[in-house]
PDB file of C-alpha atoms in Angstrom:
ATOM      1  CA  MET A   1       0.000   0.000   0.000  1.00  0.00           C
ATOM      2  CA  THR A   2       2.724   2.494   0.875  1.00  0.00           C
ATOM      3  CA  ASP A   3       5.741   0.990  -0.953  1.00  0.00           C
ATOM      4  CA  THR A   4       4.296   1.207  -4.471  1.00  0.00           C
ATOM      5  CA  VAL A   5       4.506   4.408  -6.486  1.00  0.00           C
ATOM      6  CA  PRO A   6       1.051   5.961  -6.964  1.00  0.00           C
ATOM      7  CA  ASP A   7      -0.085   6.642 -10.512  1.00  0.00           C
ATOM      8  CA  ARG A   8       1.136  10.073 -11.564  1.00  0.00           C
ATOM      9  CA  ALA A   9      -1.844  11.042 -13.732  1.00  0.00           C
ATOM     10  CA  GLU A  10      -4.334   9.884 -11.101  1.00  0.00           C
ATOM     11  CA  ILE A  11      -2.677  11.736  -8.219  1.00  0.00           C
ATOM     12  CA  THR A  12      -2.146  14.890 -10.271  1.00  0.00           C
ATOM     13  CA  ALA A  13      -5.801  14.905 -11.355  1.00  0.00           C
ATOM     14  CA  ALA A  14      -6.912  14.371  -7.753  1.00  0.00           C
ATOM     15  CA  LEU A  15      -4.691  17.218  -6.537  1.00  0.00           C
ATOM     16  CA  SER A  16      -6.093  19.513  -9.213  1.00  0.00           C
ATOM     17  CA  ALA A  17      -9.652  18.572  -8.237  1.00  0.00           C
ATOM     18  CA  GLN A  18      -8.873  19.073  -4.547  1.00  0.00           C
ATOM     19  CA  TRP A  19      -7.433  22.513  -5.151  1.00  0.00           C
ATOM     20  CA  ASP A  20     -10.565  23.328  -7.151  1.00  0.00           C
ATOM     21  CA  GLU A  21     -12.662  22.187  -4.177  1.00  0.00           C
ATOM     22  CA  LEU A  22     -10.697  24.378  -1.780  1.00  0.00           C
ATOM     23  CA  THR A  23     -11.303  27.282  -4.146  1.00  0.00           C
ATOM     24  CA  ARG A  24     -15.032  26.492  -4.266  1.00  0.00           C
ATOM     25  CA  LEU A  25     -15.251  26.447  -0.476  1.00  0.00           C
ATOM     26  CA  VAL A  26     -13.765  29.928  -0.009  1.00  0.00           C
ATOM     27  CA  ASP A  27     -14.642  31.765  -3.211  1.00  0.00           C
ATOM     28  CA  GLY A  28     -17.010  34.620  -2.424  1.00  0.00           C
ATOM     29  CA  LEU A  29     -16.437  34.683   1.346  1.00  0.00           C
ATOM     30  CA  ASP A  30     -16.444  38.097   2.990  1.00  0.00           C
ATOM     31  CA  GLU A  31     -13.553  39.086   5.236  1.00  0.00           C
ATOM     32  CA  THR A  32     -15.367  38.030   8.388  1.00  0.00           C
ATOM     33  CA  ALA A  33     -15.985  34.534   7.024  1.00  0.00           C
ATOM     34  CA  TRP A  34     -12.370  34.237   5.894  1.00  0.00           C
ATOM     35  CA  ARG A  35     -11.330  34.727   9.521  1.00  0.00           C
ATOM     36  CA  THR A  36     -13.703  32.033  10.839  1.00  0.00           C
ATOM     37  CA  PRO A  37     -11.896  29.597  13.166  1.00  0.00           C
ATOM     38  CA  SER A  38     -11.229  26.248  11.522  1.00  0.00           C
ATOM     39  CA  ALA A  39     -11.135  22.851  13.209  1.00  0.00           C
ATOM     40  CA  LEU A  40      -7.400  23.355  13.774  1.00  0.00           C
ATOM     41  CA  PRO A  41      -6.198  25.167  16.925  1.00  0.00           C
ATOM     42  CA  GLY A  42      -4.926  28.655  16.173  1.00  0.00           C
ATOM     43  CA  TRP A  43      -5.912  28.590  12.494  1.00  0.00           C
ATOM     44  CA  THR A  44      -8.737  30.350  10.709  1.00  0.00           C
ATOM     45  CA  VAL A  45     -10.102  29.433   7.292  1.00  0.00           C
ATOM     46  CA  PHE A  46      -7.719  32.068   5.904  1.00  0.00           C
ATOM     47  CA  ASP A  47      -4.796  30.423   7.698  1.00  0.00           C
ATOM     48  CA  VAL A  48      -5.600  26.987   6.280  1.00  0.00           C
ATOM     49  CA  ILE A  49      -5.444  28.283   2.710  1.00  0.00           C
ATOM     50  CA  ALA A  50      -2.291  30.235   3.574  1.00  0.00           C
ATOM     51  CA  HIS A  51      -0.732  27.018   4.883  1.00  0.00           C
ATOM     52  CA  VAL A  52      -1.411  25.205   1.599  1.00  0.00           C
ATOM     53  CA  ILE A  53       0.087  28.132  -0.291  1.00  0.00           C
ATOM     54  CA  GLY A  54       3.168  27.951   1.910  1.00  0.00           C
ATOM     55  CA  VAL A  55       3.821  24.262   1.338  1.00  0.00           C
ATOM     56  CA  GLU A  56       3.264  24.472  -2.404  1.00  0.00           C
ATOM     57  CA  SER A  57       5.484  27.571  -2.555  1.00  0.00           C
ATOM     58  CA  LEU A  58       8.269  25.632  -0.834  1.00  0.00           C
ATOM     59  CA  LEU A  59       7.880  22.872  -3.402  1.00  0.00           C
ATOM     60  CA  LEU A  60       8.343  25.509  -6.096  1.00  0.00           C
ATOM     61  CA  GLY A  61      11.624  26.521  -4.460  1.00  0.00           C
ATOM     62  CA  GLU A  62      10.477  29.793  -2.911  1.00  0.00           C
ATOM     63  CA  PRO A  63      12.281  30.855   0.297  1.00  0.00           C
ATOM     64  CA  THR A  64      10.510  30.751   3.638  1.00  0.00           C
ATOM     65  CA  PRO A  65       9.584  34.240   4.905  1.00  0.00           C
ATOM     66  CA  GLU A  66      11.770  35.460   7.751  1.00  0.00           C
ATOM     67  CA  VAL A  67       9.175  36.454  10.330  1.00  0.00           C
ATOM     68  CA  GLU A  68       8.830  35.865  14.059  1.00  0.00           C
ATOM     69  CA  VAL A  69       6.058  33.466  15.064  1.00  0.00           C
ATOM     70  CA  SER A  70       4.609  32.238  18.331  1.00  0.00           C
ATOM     71  CA  GLY A  71       1.588  30.388  19.645  1.00  0.00           C
ATOM     72  CA  GLU A  72       0.648  27.407  21.799  1.00  0.00           C
ATOM     73  CA  HIS A  73      -0.393  25.483  18.676  1.00  0.00           C
ATOM     74  CA  ILE A  74       3.211  25.546  17.366  1.00  0.00           C
ATOM     75  CA  ARG A  75       4.736  22.339  18.713  1.00  0.00           C
ATOM     76  CA  ASN A  76       7.817  21.688  16.570  1.00  0.00           C
ATOM     77  CA  ASP A  77      10.081  23.041  13.834  1.00  0.00           C
ATOM     78  CA  VAL A  78       7.692  21.983  11.085  1.00  0.00           C
ATOM     79  CA  GLY A  79       4.881  23.829  12.839  1.00  0.00           C
ATOM     80  CA  ALA A  80       7.049  26.929  13.094  1.00  0.00           C
ATOM     81  CA  LEU A  81       7.898  26.694   9.397  1.00  0.00           C
ATOM     82  CA  ASN A  82       4.217  26.451   8.492  1.00  0.00           C
ATOM     83  CA  GLU A  83       3.405  29.392  10.745  1.00  0.00           C
ATOM     84  CA  LYS A  84       5.967  31.653   9.070  1.00  0.00           C
ATOM     85  CA  TRP A  85       4.150  31.386   5.759  1.00  0.00           C
ATOM     86  CA  ILE A  86       0.790  31.991   7.415  1.00  0.00           C
ATOM     87  CA  ALA A  87       2.064  35.012   9.342  1.00  0.00           C
ATOM     88  CA  ALA A  88       3.583  36.499   6.188  1.00  0.00           C
ATOM     89  CA  LEU A  89       0.321  36.114   4.252  1.00  0.00           C
ATOM     90  CA  ARG A  90      -2.098  37.317   6.967  1.00  0.00           C
ATOM     91  CA  PRO A  91      -1.967  41.009   5.908  1.00  0.00           C
ATOM     92  CA  LEU A  92      -3.605  40.064   2.583  1.00  0.00           C
ATOM     93  CA  THR A  93      -7.348  40.216   2.069  1.00  0.00           C
ATOM     94  CA  GLY A  94      -9.198  36.988   1.406  1.00  0.00           C
ATOM     95  CA  VAL A  95      -9.584  37.914  -2.264  1.00  0.00           C
ATOM     96  CA  GLN A  96      -5.846  38.529  -2.543  1.00  0.00           C
ATOM     97  CA  LEU A  97      -5.074  35.256  -0.795  1.00  0.00           C
ATOM     98  CA  LEU A  98      -7.329  33.294  -3.132  1.00  0.00           C
ATOM     99  CA  GLU A  99      -5.644  34.961  -6.110  1.00  0.00           C
ATOM    100  CA  ARG A 100      -2.273  33.870  -4.697  1.00  0.00           C
ATOM    101  CA  PHE A 101      -3.619  30.361  -4.119  1.00  0.00           C
ATOM    102  CA  ARG A 102      -4.780  30.056  -7.715  1.00  0.00           C
ATOM    103  CA  GLU A 103      -1.462  31.329  -9.019  1.00  0.00           C
ATOM    104  CA  ILE A 104       0.643  28.984  -6.867  1.00  0.00           C
ATOM    105  CA  THR A 105      -1.442  25.869  -7.520  1.00  0.00           C
ATOM    106  CA  GLY A 106      -1.476  26.659 -11.239  1.00  0.00           C
ATOM    107  CA  ARG A 107       2.323  26.733 -11.231  1.00  0.00           C
ATOM    108  CA  ARG A 108       2.427  23.514  -9.235  1.00  0.00           C
ATOM    109  CA  LEU A 109       0.156  21.737 -11.709  1.00  0.00           C
ATOM    110  CA  LYS A 110       2.434  22.844 -14.538  1.00  0.00           C
ATOM    111  CA  ALA A 111       5.449  21.525 -12.618  1.00  0.00           C
ATOM    112  CA  LEU A 112       3.721  18.206 -11.960  1.00  0.00           C
ATOM    113  CA  ALA A 113       2.812  17.889 -15.643  1.00  0.00           C
ATOM    114  CA  GLU A 114       6.506  18.287 -16.469  1.00  0.00           C
ATOM    115  CA  THR A 115       7.632  15.704 -13.867  1.00  0.00           C
ATOM    116  CA  GLY A 116       8.987  12.615 -15.587  1.00  0.00           C
ATOM    117  CA  PRO A 117       8.450   9.038 -14.388  1.00  0.00           C
ATOM    118  CA  GLU A 118      12.001   8.741 -13.054  1.00  0.00           C
ATOM    119  CA  VAL A 119      11.585  11.806 -10.832  1.00  0.00           C
ATOM    120  CA  TRP A 120       8.112  10.614  -9.789  1.00  0.00           C
ATOM    121  CA  ALA A 121       9.622   7.352  -8.528  1.00  0.00           C
ATOM    122  CA  GLU A 122      12.742   8.886  -6.929  1.00  0.00           C
ATOM    123  CA  PRO A 123      12.971   8.671  -3.110  1.00  0.00           C
ATOM    124  CA  VAL A 124      12.751  12.069  -1.416  1.00  0.00           C
ATOM    125  CA  PRO A 125      12.333  13.279   2.186  1.00  0.00           C
ATOM    126  CA  THR A 126       8.655  13.285   3.202  1.00  0.00           C
ATOM    127  CA  PRO A 127       6.688  13.592   6.470  1.00  0.00           C
ATOM    128  CA  VAL A 128       6.864   9.777   6.715  1.00  0.00           C
ATOM    129  CA  GLY A 129      10.568   9.465   5.906  1.00  0.00           C
ATOM    130  CA  MET A 130      12.190   8.704   2.552  1.00  0.00           C
ATOM    131  CA  ALA A 131       9.575   7.715   0.015  1.00  0.00           C
ATOM    132  CA  PRO A 132       8.983   8.058  -3.734  1.00  0.00           C
ATOM    133  CA  TYR A 133       8.099  11.550  -4.900  1.00  0.00           C
ATOM    134  CA  GLY A 134       4.763  10.156  -6.080  1.00  0.00           C
ATOM    135  CA  ARG A 135       3.990   9.024  -2.528  1.00  0.00           C
ATOM    136  CA  PHE A 136       4.906  12.520  -1.334  1.00  0.00           C
ATOM    137  CA  MET A 137       2.353  13.953  -3.758  1.00  0.00           C
ATOM    138  CA  ARG A 138      -0.257  11.554  -2.380  1.00  0.00           C
ATOM    139  CA  ILE A 139       0.596  12.889   1.083  1.00  0.00           C
ATOM    140  CA  ARG A 140       0.106  16.400  -0.297  1.00  0.00           C
ATOM    141  CA  LEU A 141      -3.298  15.315  -1.606  1.00  0.00           C
ATOM    142  CA  PHE A 142      -4.133  13.860   1.804  1.00  0.00           C
ATOM    143  CA  ASP A 143      -3.096  17.082   3.550  1.00  0.00           C
ATOM    144  CA  CYS A 144      -5.187  19.236   1.207  1.00  0.00           C
ATOM    145  CA  TRP A 145      -8.140  16.837   1.455  1.00  0.00           C
ATOM    146  CA  MET A 146      -8.069  16.975   5.252  1.00  0.00           C
ATOM    147  CA  HIS A 147      -7.862  20.763   5.110  1.00  0.00           C
ATOM    148  CA  GLY A 148     -10.943  20.788   2.904  1.00  0.00           C
ATOM    149  CA  LEU A 149     -12.766  19.048   5.749  1.00  0.00           C
ATOM    150  CA  ASP A 150     -11.314  21.599   8.198  1.00  0.00           C
ATOM    151  CA  ILE A 151     -12.610  24.514   6.153  1.00  0.00           C
ATOM    152  CA  ALA A 152     -16.035  22.968   5.547  1.00  0.00           C
ATOM    153  CA  ASP A 153     -16.441  22.143   9.235  1.00  0.00           C
ATOM    154  CA  GLY A 154     -15.336  25.622  10.272  1.00  0.00           C
ATOM    155  CA  LEU A 155     -17.769  27.302   7.895  1.00  0.00           C
ATOM    156  CA  GLY A 156     -20.568  24.818   8.586  1.00  0.00           C
ATOM    157  CA  VAL A 157     -20.923  23.878   4.908  1.00  0.00           C
ATOM    158  CA  ASN A 158     -20.733  20.630   2.968  1.00  0.00           C
ATOM    159  CA  THR A 159     -17.897  19.243   0.899  1.00  0.00           C
ATOM    160  CA  ASP A 160     -17.952  16.060  -1.168  1.00  0.00           C
ATOM    161  CA  GLU A 161     -16.186  13.557   1.096  1.00  0.00           C
ATOM    162  CA  GLY A 162     -16.107  10.727  -1.461  1.00  0.00           C
ATOM    163  CA  GLY A 163     -14.945  10.245  -5.017  1.00  0.00           C
ATOM    164  CA  PRO A 164     -11.424  10.030  -6.493  1.00  0.00           C
ATOM    165  CA  ARG A 165      -9.950  12.736  -4.231  1.00  0.00           C
ATOM    166  CA  ALA A 166     -10.979  10.906  -1.092  1.00  0.00           C
ATOM    167  CA  GLU A 167     -10.202   7.442  -2.454  1.00  0.00           C
ATOM    168  CA  ASN A 168      -6.637   8.504  -3.258  1.00  0.00           C
ATOM    169  CA  ALA A 169      -6.122  10.394   0.014  1.00  0.00           C
ATOM    170  CA  PHE A 170      -7.617   7.735   2.300  1.00  0.00           C
ATOM    171  CA  PRO A 171      -4.647   5.297   2.245  1.00  0.00           C
ATOM    172  CA  GLU A 172      -2.565   7.858   4.160  1.00  0.00           C
ATOM    173  CA  LEU A 173      -4.857   7.317   7.154  1.00  0.00           C
ATOM    174  CA  LEU A 174      -3.907   3.657   7.445  1.00  0.00           C
ATOM    175  CA  PRO A 175      -0.135   2.938   7.650  1.00  0.00           C
ATOM    176  CA  ALA A 176       0.292   3.804  11.356  1.00  0.00           C
ATOM    177  CA  ILE A 177      -2.971   2.215  12.490  1.00  0.00           C
ATOM    178  CA  GLY A 178      -1.081  -0.518  14.350  1.00  0.00           C
ATOM    179  CA  LYS A 179       0.313   2.044  16.773  1.00  0.00           C
ATOM    180  CA  ALA A 180      -3.217   3.065  17.715  1.00  0.00           C
ATOM    181  CA  VAL A 181      -4.151  -0.570  18.264  1.00  0.00           C
ATOM    182  CA  VAL A 182      -1.199  -1.535  20.483  1.00  0.00           C
ATOM    183  CA  LYS A 183       0.160   1.639  22.098  1.00  0.00           C
ATOM    184  CA  GLY A 184      -3.070   3.585  22.157  1.00  0.00           C
ATOM    185  CA  ALA A 185      -5.728   0.979  22.863  1.00  0.00           C
ATOM    186  CA  GLY A 186      -3.449  -1.541  24.596  1.00  0.00           C
ATOM    187  CA  ALA A 187      -4.504  -4.536  22.523  1.00  0.00           C
ATOM    188  CA  PRO A 188      -2.737  -7.667  23.889  1.00  0.00           C
ATOM    189  CA  ASP A 189      -0.900 -10.353  21.957  1.00  0.00           C
ATOM    190  CA  GLY A 190      -3.334 -12.575  20.111  1.00  0.00           C
ATOM    191  CA  ALA A 191      -5.910  -9.823  19.720  1.00  0.00           C
ATOM    192  CA  SER A 192      -7.204  -8.768  16.336  1.00  0.00           C
ATOM    193  CA  VAL A 193      -9.087  -5.729  15.110  1.00  0.00           C
ATOM    194  CA  THR A 194     -11.270  -5.024  12.113  1.00  0.00           C
ATOM    195  CA  ILE A 195     -12.056  -1.416  11.210  1.00  0.00           C
ATOM    196  CA  GLU A 196     -14.721  -0.889   8.578  1.00  0.00           C
ATOM    197  CA  THR A 197     -15.552   2.516   7.130  1.00  0.00           C
ATOM    198  CA  THR A 198     -19.106   2.526   5.852  1.00  0.00           C
ATOM    199  CA  GLY A 199     -18.896   5.372   3.379  1.00  0.00           C
ATOM    200  CA  PRO A 200     -18.618   7.464   1.411  1.00  0.00           C
ATOM    201  CA  VAL A 201     -15.163   5.812   1.262  1.00  0.00           C
ATOM    202  CA  ARG A 202     -15.722   2.136   1.980  1.00  0.00           C
ATOM    203  CA  HIS A 203     -12.683   0.340   3.333  1.00  0.00           C
ATOM    204  CA  THR A 204     -11.929  -2.592   5.607  1.00  0.00           C
ATOM    205  CA  VAL A 205      -8.636  -3.012   7.442  1.00  0.00           C
ATOM    206  CA  HIS A 206      -7.634  -5.983   9.585  1.00  0.00           C
ATOM    207  CA  VAL A 207      -4.941  -5.732  12.267  1.00  0.00           C
ATOM    208  CA  ALA A 208      -3.370  -8.665  14.110  1.00  0.00           C
ATOM    209  CA  VAL A 209      -1.273  -8.293  17.283  1.00  0.00           C
ATOM    210  CA  ALA A 210       1.691 -10.574  18.046  1.00  0.00           C
ATOM    211  CA  GLY A 211       4.920 -10.064  19.974  1.00  0.00           C
ATOM    212  CA  GLY A 212       3.772  -6.681  21.193  1.00  0.00           C
ATOM    213  CA  ARG A 213       3.433  -5.386  17.633  1.00  0.00           C
ATOM    214  CA  ALA A 214       0.472  -4.900  15.346  1.00  0.00           C
ATOM    215  CA  ALA A 215       0.455  -5.614  11.629  1.00  0.00           C
ATOM    216  CA  VAL A 216      -2.119  -4.928   8.949  1.00  0.00           C
ATOM    217  CA  VAL A 217      -3.074  -8.253   7.374  1.00  0.00           C
ATOM    218  CA  GLU A 218      -5.101  -9.244   4.347  1.00  0.00           C
ATOM    219  CA  ASN A 219      -7.449 -11.506   6.308  1.00  0.00           C
ATOM    220  CA  LEU A 220      -7.968 -12.793   9.834  1.00  0.00           C
ATOM    221  CA  ASP A 221      -7.962 -16.507  10.683  1.00  0.00           C
ATOM    222  CA  ALA A 222     -10.866 -16.058  13.092  1.00  0.00           C
ATOM    223  CA  PRO A 223     -13.476 -13.409  13.952  1.00  0.00           C
ATOM    224  CA  ALA A 224     -11.880 -10.187  15.166  1.00  0.00           C
ATOM    225  CA  THR A 225     -11.504  -9.599  18.881  1.00  0.00           C
ATOM    226  CA  VAL A 226     -13.148  -6.245  18.251  1.00  0.00           C
ATOM    227  CA  ALA A 227     -14.753  -4.704  15.190  1.00  0.00           C
ATOM    228  CA  LEU A 228     -15.238  -0.969  14.775  1.00  0.00           C
ATOM    229  CA  SER A 229     -17.608   0.396  12.144  1.00  0.00           C
ATOM    230  CA  LEU A 230     -17.958   4.103  11.375  1.00  0.00           C
ATOM    231  CA  PRO A 231     -18.360   6.573   8.483  1.00  0.00           C
ATOM    232  CA  SER A 232     -15.158   7.368   6.613  1.00  0.00           C
ATOM    233  CA  GLY A 233     -15.507  11.082   7.349  1.00  0.00           C
ATOM    234  CA  LEU A 234     -15.646  10.452  11.079  1.00  0.00           C
ATOM    235  CA  PHE A 235     -12.697   8.056  10.838  1.00  0.00           C
ATOM    236  CA  ALA A 236     -10.677  10.736   9.022  1.00  0.00           C
ATOM    237  CA  ARG A 237     -11.523  13.407  11.580  1.00  0.00           C
ATOM    238  CA  LEU A 238     -10.678  11.082  14.490  1.00  0.00           C
ATOM    239  CA  ARG A 239      -7.385  10.061  12.862  1.00  0.00           C
ATOM    240  CA  GLY A 240      -6.569  13.709  12.203  1.00  0.00           C
ATOM    241  CA  GLY A 241      -7.297  14.682  15.789  1.00  0.00           C
ATOM    242  CA  ARG A 242     -10.023  17.086  14.676  1.00  0.00           C
ATOM    243  CA  THR A 243     -12.599  15.637  17.054  1.00  0.00           C
ATOM    244  CA  GLY A 244     -13.041  12.979  19.718  1.00  0.00           C
ATOM    245  CA  ALA A 245     -15.283   9.949  20.046  1.00  0.00           C
ATOM    246  CA  ASP A 246     -17.215  11.470  22.950  1.00  0.00           C
ATOM    247  CA  ALA A 247     -18.581  14.120  20.584  1.00  0.00           C
ATOM    248  CA  HIS A 248     -20.116  11.456  18.323  1.00  0.00           C
ATOM    249  CA  PRO A 249     -22.266   9.093  20.379  1.00  0.00           C
ATOM    250  CA  GLY A 250     -24.242   6.720  18.218  1.00  0.00           C
ATOM    251  CA  GLU A 251     -22.168   7.439  15.107  1.00  0.00           C
ATOM    252  CA  TYR A 252     -19.915   4.403  15.458  1.00  0.00           C
ATOM    253  CA  ALA A 253     -20.565   0.762  16.339  1.00  0.00           C
ATOM    254  CA  ILE A 254     -18.402  -1.679  18.286  1.00  0.00           C
ATOM    255  CA  THR A 255     -18.842  -5.442  18.414  1.00  0.00           C
ATOM    256  CA  GLY A 256     -16.799  -7.985  20.344  1.00  0.00           C
ATOM    257  CA  ASP A 257     -14.559  -6.638  23.117  1.00  0.00           C
ATOM    258  CA  THR A 258     -16.338  -3.328  23.709  1.00  0.00           C
ATOM    259  CA  GLU A 259     -13.814  -2.077  26.262  1.00  0.00           C
ATOM    260  CA  LEU A 260     -10.965  -2.533  23.797  1.00  0.00           C
ATOM    261  CA  GLY A 261     -13.094  -0.965  21.070  1.00  0.00           C
ATOM    262  CA  GLU A 262     -13.861   2.096  23.168  1.00  0.00           C
ATOM    263  CA  ARG A 263     -10.156   2.527  23.928  1.00  0.00           C
ATOM    264  CA  LEU A 264      -9.349   2.158  20.246  1.00  0.00           C
ATOM    265  CA  VAL A 265     -11.845   4.738  19.017  1.00  0.00           C
ATOM    266  CA  ARG A 266     -10.303   7.180  21.502  1.00  0.00           C
ATOM    267  CA  SER A 267      -6.739   6.395  20.391  1.00  0.00           C
ATOM    268  CA  LEU A 268      -6.983   6.924  16.643  1.00  0.00           C
ATOM    269  CA  ALA A 269      -5.453  10.413  16.436  1.00  0.00           C
ATOM    270  CA  PHE A 270      -2.114  10.728  14.665  1.00  0.00           C
ATOM    271  CA  THR A 271      -0.227  13.428  12.805  1.00  0.00           C
ATOM    272  CA  LEU A 272       1.968  13.164   9.722  1.00  0.00           C
TER     273      LEU A 272
END
């Protein structure tokens, strides 16, 4: 799932569509709406778009602005780097920011169109370590897809949470799921977990625990110790730390070891 190189045309098309969706979500907002708090601590809707601009600008080789930043939501060097771009862009109006967003993403799409297959497959530094450039672009899609949810939730509007954008972004929610099962939920050796997302992205993942480690497996030899079923949008928001299980009673179902399941649904959050 993570070792193969994603299809370049498919990921590029999904990125383009996701950037179009981000544009749709904010186009026409007045200045007050642009400054609406998002689901992310310390960031408004404006800041989320500014963050995407910052990352894509870095990928175009533009230098990071030299500005002082601070805030409780800045937890590491990457967070500080992100915040520098946001701080530098905050004086713009929303209309100006959207114009900058369109210009930057247009340049990025041109660059991606000119990226050859050898470069697409070349290992590069990514938030998950060295990985093919194509995987990095899938991570970029995932990041932008999650931020679409952040903006929609902040504004109280709908965004299409299924389709090719979501299907291509969704795999980035899964590689570290074993850590949530063992370290987060405390699943013992011999335990097994099935997580099923019911839609709009339908996916089933099985995890088996042995030797104090959890591994994603194709199938289980016996019924899972615990099975968790929930909508894909809720799974994404829980994995992204945007919300907690206690805010969604009745929106997920647990069968089998309910105590383990309740610990698991409260241990899903991770960050890339």
